[in-house]
CSV table of C-alpha atoms and ligand atoms in Angstrom, one decimal:
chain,number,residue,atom,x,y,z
A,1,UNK,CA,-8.2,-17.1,3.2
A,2,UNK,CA,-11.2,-19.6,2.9
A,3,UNK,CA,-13.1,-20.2,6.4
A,4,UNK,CA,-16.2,-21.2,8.2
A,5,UNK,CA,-17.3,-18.5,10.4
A,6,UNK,CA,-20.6,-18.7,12.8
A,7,UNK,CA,-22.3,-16.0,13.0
A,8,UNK,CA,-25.1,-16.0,15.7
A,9,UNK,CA,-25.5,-19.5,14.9
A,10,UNK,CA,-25.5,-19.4,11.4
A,11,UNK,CA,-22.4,-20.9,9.6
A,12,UNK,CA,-21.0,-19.2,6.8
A,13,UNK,CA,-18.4,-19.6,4.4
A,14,UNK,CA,-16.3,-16.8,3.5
A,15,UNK,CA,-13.2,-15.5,1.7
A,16,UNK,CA,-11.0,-12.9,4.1
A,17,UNK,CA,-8.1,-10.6,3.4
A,18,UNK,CA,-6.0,-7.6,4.9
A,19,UNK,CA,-5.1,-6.3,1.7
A,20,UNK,CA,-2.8,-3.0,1.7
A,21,UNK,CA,-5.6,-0.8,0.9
A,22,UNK,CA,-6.1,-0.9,5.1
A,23,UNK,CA,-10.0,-2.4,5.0
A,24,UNK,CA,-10.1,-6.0,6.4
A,25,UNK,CA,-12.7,-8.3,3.8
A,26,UNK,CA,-15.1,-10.2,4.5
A,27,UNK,CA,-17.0,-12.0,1.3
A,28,UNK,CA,-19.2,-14.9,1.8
A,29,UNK,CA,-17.3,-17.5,-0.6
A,30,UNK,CA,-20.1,-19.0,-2.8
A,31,UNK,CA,-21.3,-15.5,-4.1
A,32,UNK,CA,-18.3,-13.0,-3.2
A,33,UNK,CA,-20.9,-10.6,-1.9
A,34,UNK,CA,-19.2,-8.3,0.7
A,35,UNK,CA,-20.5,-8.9,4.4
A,36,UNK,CA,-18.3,-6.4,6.0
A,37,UNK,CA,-15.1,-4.4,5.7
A,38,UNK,CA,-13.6,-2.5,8.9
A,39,UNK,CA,-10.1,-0.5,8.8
A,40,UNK,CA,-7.2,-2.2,11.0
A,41,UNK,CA,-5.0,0.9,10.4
A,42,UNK,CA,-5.9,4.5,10.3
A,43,UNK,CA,-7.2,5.0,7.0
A,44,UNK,CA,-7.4,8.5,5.0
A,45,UNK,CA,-7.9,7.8,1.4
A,46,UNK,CA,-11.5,6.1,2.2
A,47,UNK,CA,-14.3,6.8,4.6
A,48,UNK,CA,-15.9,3.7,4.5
A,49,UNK,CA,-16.5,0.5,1.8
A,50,UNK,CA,-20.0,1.1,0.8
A,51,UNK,CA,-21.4,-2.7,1.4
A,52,UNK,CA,-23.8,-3.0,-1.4
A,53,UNK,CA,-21.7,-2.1,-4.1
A,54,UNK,CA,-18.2,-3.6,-2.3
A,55,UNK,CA,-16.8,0.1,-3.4
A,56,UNK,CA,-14.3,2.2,-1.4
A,57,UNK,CA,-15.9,5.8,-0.7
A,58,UNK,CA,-13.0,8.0,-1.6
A,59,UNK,CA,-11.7,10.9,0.5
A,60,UNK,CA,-11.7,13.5,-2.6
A,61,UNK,CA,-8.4,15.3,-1.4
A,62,UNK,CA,-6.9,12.1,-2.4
A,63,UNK,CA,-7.1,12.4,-5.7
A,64,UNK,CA,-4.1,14.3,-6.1
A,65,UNK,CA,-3.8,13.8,-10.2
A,66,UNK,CA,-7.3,16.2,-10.3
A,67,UNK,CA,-6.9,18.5,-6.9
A,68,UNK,CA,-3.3,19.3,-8.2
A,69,UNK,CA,-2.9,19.5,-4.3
A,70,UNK,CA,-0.3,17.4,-2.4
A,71,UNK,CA,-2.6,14.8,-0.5
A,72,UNK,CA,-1.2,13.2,2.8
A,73,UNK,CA,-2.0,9.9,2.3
A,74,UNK,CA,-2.1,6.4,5.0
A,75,UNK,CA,-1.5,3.9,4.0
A,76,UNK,CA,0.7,3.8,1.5
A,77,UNK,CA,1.6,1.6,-1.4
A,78,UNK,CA,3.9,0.0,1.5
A,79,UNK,CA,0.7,-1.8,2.4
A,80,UNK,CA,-0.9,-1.8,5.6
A,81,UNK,CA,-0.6,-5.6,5.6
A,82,UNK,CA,1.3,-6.7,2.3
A,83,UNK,CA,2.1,-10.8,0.9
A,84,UNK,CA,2.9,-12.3,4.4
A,85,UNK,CA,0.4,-14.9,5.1
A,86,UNK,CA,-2.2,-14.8,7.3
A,87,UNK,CA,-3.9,-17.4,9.8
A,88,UNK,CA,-6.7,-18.5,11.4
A,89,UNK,CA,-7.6,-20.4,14.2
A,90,UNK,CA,-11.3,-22.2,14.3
A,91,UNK,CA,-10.6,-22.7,17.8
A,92,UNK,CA,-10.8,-18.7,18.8
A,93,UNK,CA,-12.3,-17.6,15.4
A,94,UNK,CA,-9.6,-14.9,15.2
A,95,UNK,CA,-7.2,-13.9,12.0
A,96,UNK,CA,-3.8,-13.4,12.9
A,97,UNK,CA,-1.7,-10.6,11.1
A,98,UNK,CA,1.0,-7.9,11.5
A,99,UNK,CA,-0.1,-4.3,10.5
A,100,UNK,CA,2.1,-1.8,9.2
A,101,UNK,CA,1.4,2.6,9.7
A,102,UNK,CA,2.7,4.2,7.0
A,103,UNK,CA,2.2,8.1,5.5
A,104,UNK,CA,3.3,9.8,2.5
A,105,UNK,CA,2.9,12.9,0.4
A,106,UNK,CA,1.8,12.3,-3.2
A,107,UNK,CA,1.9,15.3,-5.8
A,108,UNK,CA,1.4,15.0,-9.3
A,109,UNK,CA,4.7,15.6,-11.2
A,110,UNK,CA,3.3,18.2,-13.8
A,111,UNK,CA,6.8,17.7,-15.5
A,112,UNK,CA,6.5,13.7,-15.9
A,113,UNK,CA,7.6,12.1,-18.8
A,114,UNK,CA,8.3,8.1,-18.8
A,115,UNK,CA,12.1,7.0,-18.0
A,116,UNK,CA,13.7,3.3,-19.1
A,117,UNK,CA,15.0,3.7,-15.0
A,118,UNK,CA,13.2,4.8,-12.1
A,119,UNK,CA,9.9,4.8,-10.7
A,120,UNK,CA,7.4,6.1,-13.5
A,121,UNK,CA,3.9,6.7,-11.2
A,122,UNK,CA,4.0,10.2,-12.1
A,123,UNK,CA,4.0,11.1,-8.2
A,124,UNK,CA,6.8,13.7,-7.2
A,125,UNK,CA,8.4,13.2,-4.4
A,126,UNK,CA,10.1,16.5,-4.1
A,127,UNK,CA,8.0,18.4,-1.5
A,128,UNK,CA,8.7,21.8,-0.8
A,129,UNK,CA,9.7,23.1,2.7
A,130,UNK,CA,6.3,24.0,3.5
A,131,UNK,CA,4.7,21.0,2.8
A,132,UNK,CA,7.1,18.5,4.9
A,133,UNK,CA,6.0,21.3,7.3
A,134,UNK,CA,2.2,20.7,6.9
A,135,UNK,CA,3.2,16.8,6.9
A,136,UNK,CA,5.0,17.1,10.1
A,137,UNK,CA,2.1,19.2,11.9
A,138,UNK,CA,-0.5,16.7,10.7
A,139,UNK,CA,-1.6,14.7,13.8
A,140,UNK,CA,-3.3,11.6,12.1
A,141,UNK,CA,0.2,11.0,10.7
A,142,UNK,CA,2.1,10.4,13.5
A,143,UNK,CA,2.0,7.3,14.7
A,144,UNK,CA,3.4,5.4,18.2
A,145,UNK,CA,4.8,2.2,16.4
A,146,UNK,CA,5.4,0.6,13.6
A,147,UNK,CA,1.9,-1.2,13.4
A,148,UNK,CA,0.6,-4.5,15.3
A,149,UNK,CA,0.5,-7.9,15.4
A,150,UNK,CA,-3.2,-8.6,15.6
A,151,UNK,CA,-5.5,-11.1,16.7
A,152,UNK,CA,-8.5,-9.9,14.7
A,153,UNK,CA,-12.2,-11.1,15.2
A,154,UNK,CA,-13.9,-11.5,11.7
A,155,UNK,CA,-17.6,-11.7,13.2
A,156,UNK,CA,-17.2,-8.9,15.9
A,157,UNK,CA,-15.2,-6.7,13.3
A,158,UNK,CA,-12.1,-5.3,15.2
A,159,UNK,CA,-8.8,-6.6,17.1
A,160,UNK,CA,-9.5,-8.9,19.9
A,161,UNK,CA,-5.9,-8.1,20.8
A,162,UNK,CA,-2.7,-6.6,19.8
A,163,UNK,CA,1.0,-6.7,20.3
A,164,UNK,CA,2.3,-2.9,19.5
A,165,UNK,CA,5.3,-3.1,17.5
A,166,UNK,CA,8.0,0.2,18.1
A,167,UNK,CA,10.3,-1.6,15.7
A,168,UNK,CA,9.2,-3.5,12.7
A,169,UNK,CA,10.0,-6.4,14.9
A,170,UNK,CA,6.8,-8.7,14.4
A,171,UNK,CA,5.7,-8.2,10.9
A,172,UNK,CA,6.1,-12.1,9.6
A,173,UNK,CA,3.8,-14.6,7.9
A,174,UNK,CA,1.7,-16.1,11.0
A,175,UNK,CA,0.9,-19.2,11.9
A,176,UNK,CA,-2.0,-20.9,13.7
A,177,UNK,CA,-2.0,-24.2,15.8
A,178,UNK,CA,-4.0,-26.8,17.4
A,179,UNK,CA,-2.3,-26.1,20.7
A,180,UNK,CA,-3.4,-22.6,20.8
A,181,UNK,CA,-0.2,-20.8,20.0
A,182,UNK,CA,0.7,-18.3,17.2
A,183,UNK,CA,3.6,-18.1,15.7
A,184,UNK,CA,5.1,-15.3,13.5
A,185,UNK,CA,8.4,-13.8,13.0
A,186,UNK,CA,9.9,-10.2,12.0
A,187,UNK,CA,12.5,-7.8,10.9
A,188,UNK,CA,14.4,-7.8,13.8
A,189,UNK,CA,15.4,-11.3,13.7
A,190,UNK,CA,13.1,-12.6,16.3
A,191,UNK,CA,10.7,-15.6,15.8
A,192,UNK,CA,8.2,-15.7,18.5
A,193,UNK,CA,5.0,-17.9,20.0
A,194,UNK,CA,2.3,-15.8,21.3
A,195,UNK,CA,-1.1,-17.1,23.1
A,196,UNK,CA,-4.0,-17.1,20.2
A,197,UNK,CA,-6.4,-16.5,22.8
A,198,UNK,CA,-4.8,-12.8,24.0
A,199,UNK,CA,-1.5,-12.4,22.2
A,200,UNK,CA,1.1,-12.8,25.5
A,201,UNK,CA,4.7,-13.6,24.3
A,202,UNK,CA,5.3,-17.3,25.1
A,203,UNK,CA,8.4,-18.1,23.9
A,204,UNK,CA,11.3,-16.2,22.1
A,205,UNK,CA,13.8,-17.7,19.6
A,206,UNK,CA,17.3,-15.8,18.0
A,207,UNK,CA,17.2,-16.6,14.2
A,208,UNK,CA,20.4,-14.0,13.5
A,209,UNK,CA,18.2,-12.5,10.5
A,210,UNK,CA,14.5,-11.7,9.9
A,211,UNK,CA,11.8,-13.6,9.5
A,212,UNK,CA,9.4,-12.6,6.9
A,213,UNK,CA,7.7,-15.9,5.6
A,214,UNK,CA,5.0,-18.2,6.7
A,215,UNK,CA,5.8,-20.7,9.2
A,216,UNK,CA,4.2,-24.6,8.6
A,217,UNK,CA,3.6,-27.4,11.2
A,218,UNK,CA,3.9,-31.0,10.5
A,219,UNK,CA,4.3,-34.9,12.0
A,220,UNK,CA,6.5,-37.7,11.7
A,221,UNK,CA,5.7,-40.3,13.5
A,222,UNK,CA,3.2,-38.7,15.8
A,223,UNK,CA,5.6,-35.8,17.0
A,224,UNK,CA,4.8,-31.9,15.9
A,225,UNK,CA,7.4,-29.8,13.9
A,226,UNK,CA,7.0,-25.6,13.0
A,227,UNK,CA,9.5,-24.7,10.2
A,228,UNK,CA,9.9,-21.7,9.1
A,229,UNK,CA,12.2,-20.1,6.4
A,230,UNK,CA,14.3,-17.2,7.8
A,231,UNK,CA,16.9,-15.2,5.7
A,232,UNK,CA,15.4,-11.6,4.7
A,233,UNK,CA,19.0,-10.3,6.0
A,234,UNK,CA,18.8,-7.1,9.0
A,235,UNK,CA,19.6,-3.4,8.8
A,236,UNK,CA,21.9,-2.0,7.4
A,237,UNK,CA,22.3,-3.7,4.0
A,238,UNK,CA,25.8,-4.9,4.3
A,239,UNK,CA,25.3,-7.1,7.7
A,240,UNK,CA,25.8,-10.5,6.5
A,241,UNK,CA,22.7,-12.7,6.1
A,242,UNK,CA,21.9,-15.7,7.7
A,243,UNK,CA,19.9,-17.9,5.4
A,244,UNK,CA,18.3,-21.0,7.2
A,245,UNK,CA,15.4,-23.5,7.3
A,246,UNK,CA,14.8,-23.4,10.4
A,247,UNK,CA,12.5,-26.7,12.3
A,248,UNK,CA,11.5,-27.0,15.9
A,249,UNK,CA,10.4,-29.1,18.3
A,250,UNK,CA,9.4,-29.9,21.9
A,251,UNK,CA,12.4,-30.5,23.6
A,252,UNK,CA,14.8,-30.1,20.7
A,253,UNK,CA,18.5,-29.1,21.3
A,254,UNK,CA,20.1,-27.5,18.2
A,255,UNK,CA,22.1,-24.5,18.4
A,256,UNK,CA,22.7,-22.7,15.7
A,257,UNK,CA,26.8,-21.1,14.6
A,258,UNK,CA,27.5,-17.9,16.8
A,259,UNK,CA,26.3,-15.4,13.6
A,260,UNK,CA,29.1,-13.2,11.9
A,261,UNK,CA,30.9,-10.2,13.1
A,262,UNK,CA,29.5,-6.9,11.5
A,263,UNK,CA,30.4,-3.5,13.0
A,264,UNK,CA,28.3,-0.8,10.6
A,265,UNK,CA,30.1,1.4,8.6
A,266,UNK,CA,30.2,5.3,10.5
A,267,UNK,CA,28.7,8.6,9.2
A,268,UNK,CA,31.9,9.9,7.7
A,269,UNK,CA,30.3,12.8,5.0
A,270,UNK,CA,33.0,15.0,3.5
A,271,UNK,CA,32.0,19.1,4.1
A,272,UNK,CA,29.5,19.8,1.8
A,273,UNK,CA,30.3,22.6,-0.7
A,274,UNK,CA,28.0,22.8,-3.1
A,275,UNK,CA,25.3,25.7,-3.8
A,276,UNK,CA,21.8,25.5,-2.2
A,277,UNK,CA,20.4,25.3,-6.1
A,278,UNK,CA,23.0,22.3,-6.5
A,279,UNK,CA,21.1,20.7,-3.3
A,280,UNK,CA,17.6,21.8,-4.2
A,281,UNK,CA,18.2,19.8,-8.0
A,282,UNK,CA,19.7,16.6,-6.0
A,283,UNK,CA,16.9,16.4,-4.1
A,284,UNK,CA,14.5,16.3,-6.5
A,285,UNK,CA,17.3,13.5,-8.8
A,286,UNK,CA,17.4,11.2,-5.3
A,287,UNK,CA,13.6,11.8,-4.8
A,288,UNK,CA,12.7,10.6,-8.3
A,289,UNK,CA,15.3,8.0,-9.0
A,290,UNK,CA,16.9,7.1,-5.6
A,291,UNK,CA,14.1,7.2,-2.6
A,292,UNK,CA,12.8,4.0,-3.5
A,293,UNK,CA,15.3,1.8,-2.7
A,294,UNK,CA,17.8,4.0,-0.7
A,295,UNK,CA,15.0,5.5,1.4
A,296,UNK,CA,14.8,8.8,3.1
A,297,UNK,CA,16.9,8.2,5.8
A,298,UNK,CA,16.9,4.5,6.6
A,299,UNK,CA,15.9,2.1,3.4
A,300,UNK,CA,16.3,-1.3,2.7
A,301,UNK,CA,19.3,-1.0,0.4
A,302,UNK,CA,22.4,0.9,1.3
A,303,UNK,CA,22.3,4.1,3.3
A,304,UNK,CA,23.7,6.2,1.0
A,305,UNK,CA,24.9,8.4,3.6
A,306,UNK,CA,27.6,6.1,4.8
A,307,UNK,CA,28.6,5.4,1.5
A,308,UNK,CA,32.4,6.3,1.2
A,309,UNK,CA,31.4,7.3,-2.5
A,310,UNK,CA,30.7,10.6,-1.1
A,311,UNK,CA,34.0,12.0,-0.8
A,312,UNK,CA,35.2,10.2,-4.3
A,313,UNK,CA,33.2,11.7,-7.3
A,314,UNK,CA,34.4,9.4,-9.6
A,315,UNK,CA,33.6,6.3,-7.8
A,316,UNK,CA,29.8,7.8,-7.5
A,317,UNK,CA,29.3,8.5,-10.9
A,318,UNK,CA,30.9,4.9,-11.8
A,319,UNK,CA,28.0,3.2,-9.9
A,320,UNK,CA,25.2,6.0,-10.8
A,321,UNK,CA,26.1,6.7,-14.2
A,322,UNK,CA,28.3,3.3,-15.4
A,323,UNK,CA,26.7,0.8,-13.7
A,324,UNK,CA,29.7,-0.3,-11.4
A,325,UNK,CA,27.7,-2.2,-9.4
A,326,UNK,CA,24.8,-3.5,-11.8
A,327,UNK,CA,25.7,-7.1,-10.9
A,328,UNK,CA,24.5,-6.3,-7.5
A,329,UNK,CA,21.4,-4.8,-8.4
A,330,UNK,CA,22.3,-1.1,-9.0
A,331,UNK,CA,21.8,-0.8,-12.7
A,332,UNK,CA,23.0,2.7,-14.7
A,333,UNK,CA,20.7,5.7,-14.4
A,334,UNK,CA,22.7,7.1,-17.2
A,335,UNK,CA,19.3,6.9,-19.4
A,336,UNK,CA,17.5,9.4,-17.0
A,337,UNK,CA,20.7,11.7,-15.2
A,338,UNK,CA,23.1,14.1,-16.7
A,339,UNK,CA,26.5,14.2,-15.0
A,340,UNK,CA,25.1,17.4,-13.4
A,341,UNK,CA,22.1,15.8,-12.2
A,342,UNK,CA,24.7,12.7,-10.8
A,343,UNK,CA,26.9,15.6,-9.0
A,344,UNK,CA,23.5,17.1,-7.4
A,345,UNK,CA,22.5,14.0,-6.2
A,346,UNK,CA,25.9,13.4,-4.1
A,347,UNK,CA,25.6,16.7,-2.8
A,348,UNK,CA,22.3,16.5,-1.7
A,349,UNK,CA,23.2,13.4,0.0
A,350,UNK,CA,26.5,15.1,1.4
A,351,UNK,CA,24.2,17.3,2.8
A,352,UNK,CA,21.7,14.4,4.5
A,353,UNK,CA,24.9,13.2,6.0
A,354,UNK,CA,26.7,16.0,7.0
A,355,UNK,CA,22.8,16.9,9.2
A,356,UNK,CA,22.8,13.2,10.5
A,357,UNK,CA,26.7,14.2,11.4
A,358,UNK,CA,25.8,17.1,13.1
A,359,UNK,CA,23.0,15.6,15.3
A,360,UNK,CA,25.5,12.6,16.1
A,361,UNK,CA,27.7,14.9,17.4
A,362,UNK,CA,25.0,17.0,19.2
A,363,UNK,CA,24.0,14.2,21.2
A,364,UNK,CA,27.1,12.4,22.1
A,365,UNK,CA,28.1,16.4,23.2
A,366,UNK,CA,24.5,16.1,25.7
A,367,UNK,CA,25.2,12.8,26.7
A,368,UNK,CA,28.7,13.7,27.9
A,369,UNK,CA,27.4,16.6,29.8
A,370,UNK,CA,25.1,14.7,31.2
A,371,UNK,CA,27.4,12.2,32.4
A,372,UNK,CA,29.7,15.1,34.0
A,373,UNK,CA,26.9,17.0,35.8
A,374,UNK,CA,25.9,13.7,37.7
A,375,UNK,CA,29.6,13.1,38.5
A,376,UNK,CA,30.0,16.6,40.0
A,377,UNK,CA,29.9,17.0,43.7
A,378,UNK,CA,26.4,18.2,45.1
A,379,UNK,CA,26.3,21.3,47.0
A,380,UNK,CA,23.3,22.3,49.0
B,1,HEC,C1,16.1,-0.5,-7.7
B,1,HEC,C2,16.8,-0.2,-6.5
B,1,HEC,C3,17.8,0.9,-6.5
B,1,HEC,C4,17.6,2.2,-7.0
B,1,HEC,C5,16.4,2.9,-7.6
B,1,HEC,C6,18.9,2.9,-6.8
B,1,HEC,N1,19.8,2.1,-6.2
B,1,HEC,FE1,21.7,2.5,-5.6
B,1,HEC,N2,22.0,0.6,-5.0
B,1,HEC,C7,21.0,-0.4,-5.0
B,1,HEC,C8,21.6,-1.6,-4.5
B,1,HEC,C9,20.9,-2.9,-4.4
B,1,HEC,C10,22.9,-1.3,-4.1
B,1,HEC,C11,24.0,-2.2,-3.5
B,1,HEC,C12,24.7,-2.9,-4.5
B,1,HEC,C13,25.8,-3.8,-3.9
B,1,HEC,O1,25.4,-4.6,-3.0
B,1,HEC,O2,27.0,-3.7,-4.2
B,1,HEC,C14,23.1,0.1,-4.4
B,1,HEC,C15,24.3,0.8,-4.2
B,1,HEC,C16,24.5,2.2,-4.4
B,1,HEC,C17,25.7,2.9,-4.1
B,1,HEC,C18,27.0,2.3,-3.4
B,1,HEC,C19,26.7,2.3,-2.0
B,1,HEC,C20,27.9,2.1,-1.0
B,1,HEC,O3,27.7,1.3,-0.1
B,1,HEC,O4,28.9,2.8,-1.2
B,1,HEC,C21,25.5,4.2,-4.5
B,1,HEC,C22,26.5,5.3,-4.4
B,1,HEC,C23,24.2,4.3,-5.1
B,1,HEC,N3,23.6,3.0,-5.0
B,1,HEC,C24,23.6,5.4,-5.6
B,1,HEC,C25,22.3,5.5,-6.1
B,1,HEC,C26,21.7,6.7,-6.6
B,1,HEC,C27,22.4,8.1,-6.6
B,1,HEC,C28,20.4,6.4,-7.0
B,1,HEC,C29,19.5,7.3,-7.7
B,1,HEC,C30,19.9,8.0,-8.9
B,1,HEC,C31,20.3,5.0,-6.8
B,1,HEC,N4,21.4,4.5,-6.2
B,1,HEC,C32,19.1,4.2,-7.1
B,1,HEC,C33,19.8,-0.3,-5.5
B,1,HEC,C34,19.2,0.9,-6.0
């Protein structure tokens, strides 16, 4: 983004970006030398940019391909802000963006060899017990929320304010206006107007699907408009989407059609009966091939653990292996998996089910008691 910033009276053009790496830019525009970069997440991989040479100082550990040591690394190729557009607002001198906190273990795969399907980084994802242990006990990993909406000051070098988000809620394209509002919109279906001077919530609007792209303002005839384009669908996968250009106004009185019934399919794992090695394997198959996409526990594409493939062999291995579903986006992975290795992989999941099963059930068993101890009689 291309603006005029004053610093102690001197105006300056520069170029500015949250890139994923976590440092927010700062170049002066004619020359692209670097006039500061500050982290807006935590940052691990880097200490510091060094500003004469505009080069990251890298945390050594972090180069897991030469330690041959899993590194613990935020953030992650996620991006700490990724593609949706920023804004600025001349008026307060503040960029507006969402954050994102994101951690992950990289190890070198000493066993990698490039597949036609897959993820080919050479990074394993198959950490042993111990080390989801260390990952779990590491402090600066564990973060409060999702990441921020921020109203960050490109002069003074740090947020002028924040908006916390627990649930991936605000992490849309922003937009700055005139009348000193900012609007942005986010995974949870909400589009939202905050105040650009200190980020209070203003106004609140519905859109039945998330919001991920810039919003734009425009007149006709003198009156304002802010569109926006909303249609990145909501968890889980299978909710039906609600694609929509969506336009405002000042006293405009659309409604838009009650959204579609969707009850989400239940956690209904067969009992898992395969051997711990038969596990182990799977979990190293779904790390390399599956993780991506299906995530570890909640993704962006199906949760695997719901599927009602898991009880039906054949039906798995007719998407994983022949490409049932390839029209949809879930190509064949015969090229990289044996059957064996398709059979581990449904176990392993059987198993992620059958534990998400189990703490279901443990909870509903607590919340029941609960509910039965306050609606015994007190005695003194
Ligand atoms: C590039 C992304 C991607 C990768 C990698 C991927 N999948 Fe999928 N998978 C999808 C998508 C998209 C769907 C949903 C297709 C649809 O809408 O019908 C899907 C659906 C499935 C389903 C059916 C889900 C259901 O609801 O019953 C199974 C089973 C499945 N995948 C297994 C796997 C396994 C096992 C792996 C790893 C070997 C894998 N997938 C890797 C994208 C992916």
């Amino acid at each position: 983004m291309v603006a005029n910033l004053n610093f102690n009276g001197v105006t300056r053009r520069v170029v500015m970006q949250a890139p994923k790496n976590g440092f927010f830019y700062v170049l002066e525009a004619a020359t692209g030398k670097l006039i500061s970069a500050d982290p807006f997440v935590p940052v691990n991989w880097a200490s510091h940019v060094d500003i004469e040479t505009g080069r990251p100082v890298e945390n050594p550990a972090a180069r897991y391909d030469r330690t041959g040591e899993v590194a613990f690394v935020t953030p992650t190729g996620a991006g700490a802000h990724n593609w949706r557009p920023m804004s600025f607002s001349p008026k307060t001198g503040l960029v507006y963006f969402g954050s994102r906190h994101s951690a992950q273990a990289y190890i070198a795969d000493a066993d990698f060899t490039p597949s036609s399907v897959g993820t080919n980084t050479g990074v394993s994802r198959a950490l042993t017990p111990a080390q989801q242990a260390d990952m779990a006990a590491r402090e600066d990993l564990q973060f409060e929320d999702r990441g921020a909406l921020m109203g960050w000051d490109p002069v003074g070098r740090g947020p002028v304010w924040r908006v916390l988000d627990p649930q991936n809620a605000i992490d849309g394209g922003t937009l700055a206006t005139g009348g000193d509002l900012v609007f942005a919109g986010g995974g949870q279906g909400e589009f939202i107007a905050y105040r650009a001077d200190n980020g209070d919530r203003l106004w609140t609007f519905s859109a039945q699907t998330g919001v991920a792209a810039g919003p734009i303002s425009y007149a006709i005839d003198g009156e304002q408009y802010i569109a926006v384009a909303a249609g990145r669908g909501l968890q889980p996968y299978y909710q039906p989407n609600h694609s929509r250009l969506l336009a405002f106004k000042i006293g405009g009185s659309a409604a838009l059609p009650p959204a579609a019934e969707y009850s989400p399919p239940e956690l209904n794992p067969p009992p898992n009966t395969a051997s711990a090695e038969v596990v182990t394997r799977g979990a190293a198959v779904y790390g390399q091939n599956c993780v991506q996409c299906h995530g570890n526990r909640i993704g962006t594409f199906p949760d695997l653990r719901t599927s009602a493939s898991l009880a039906n062999a054949e039906l798995f291995n007719a998407i994983v292996l022949d490409g049932a579903l390839t029209a949809n986006g879930m190509v064949s992975f015969a090229a990289a998996l044996s059957r064996e290795d398709a059979d581990a992989a449904r176990a392993y999941i059987i198993t992620l089910a059958n534990e998400a099963k189990d703490a279901e059930t443990a909870a509903a068993a607590i919340a029941a008691q609960n509910a039965a101890d306050a609606d015994a009689p007190h005695t003194e």
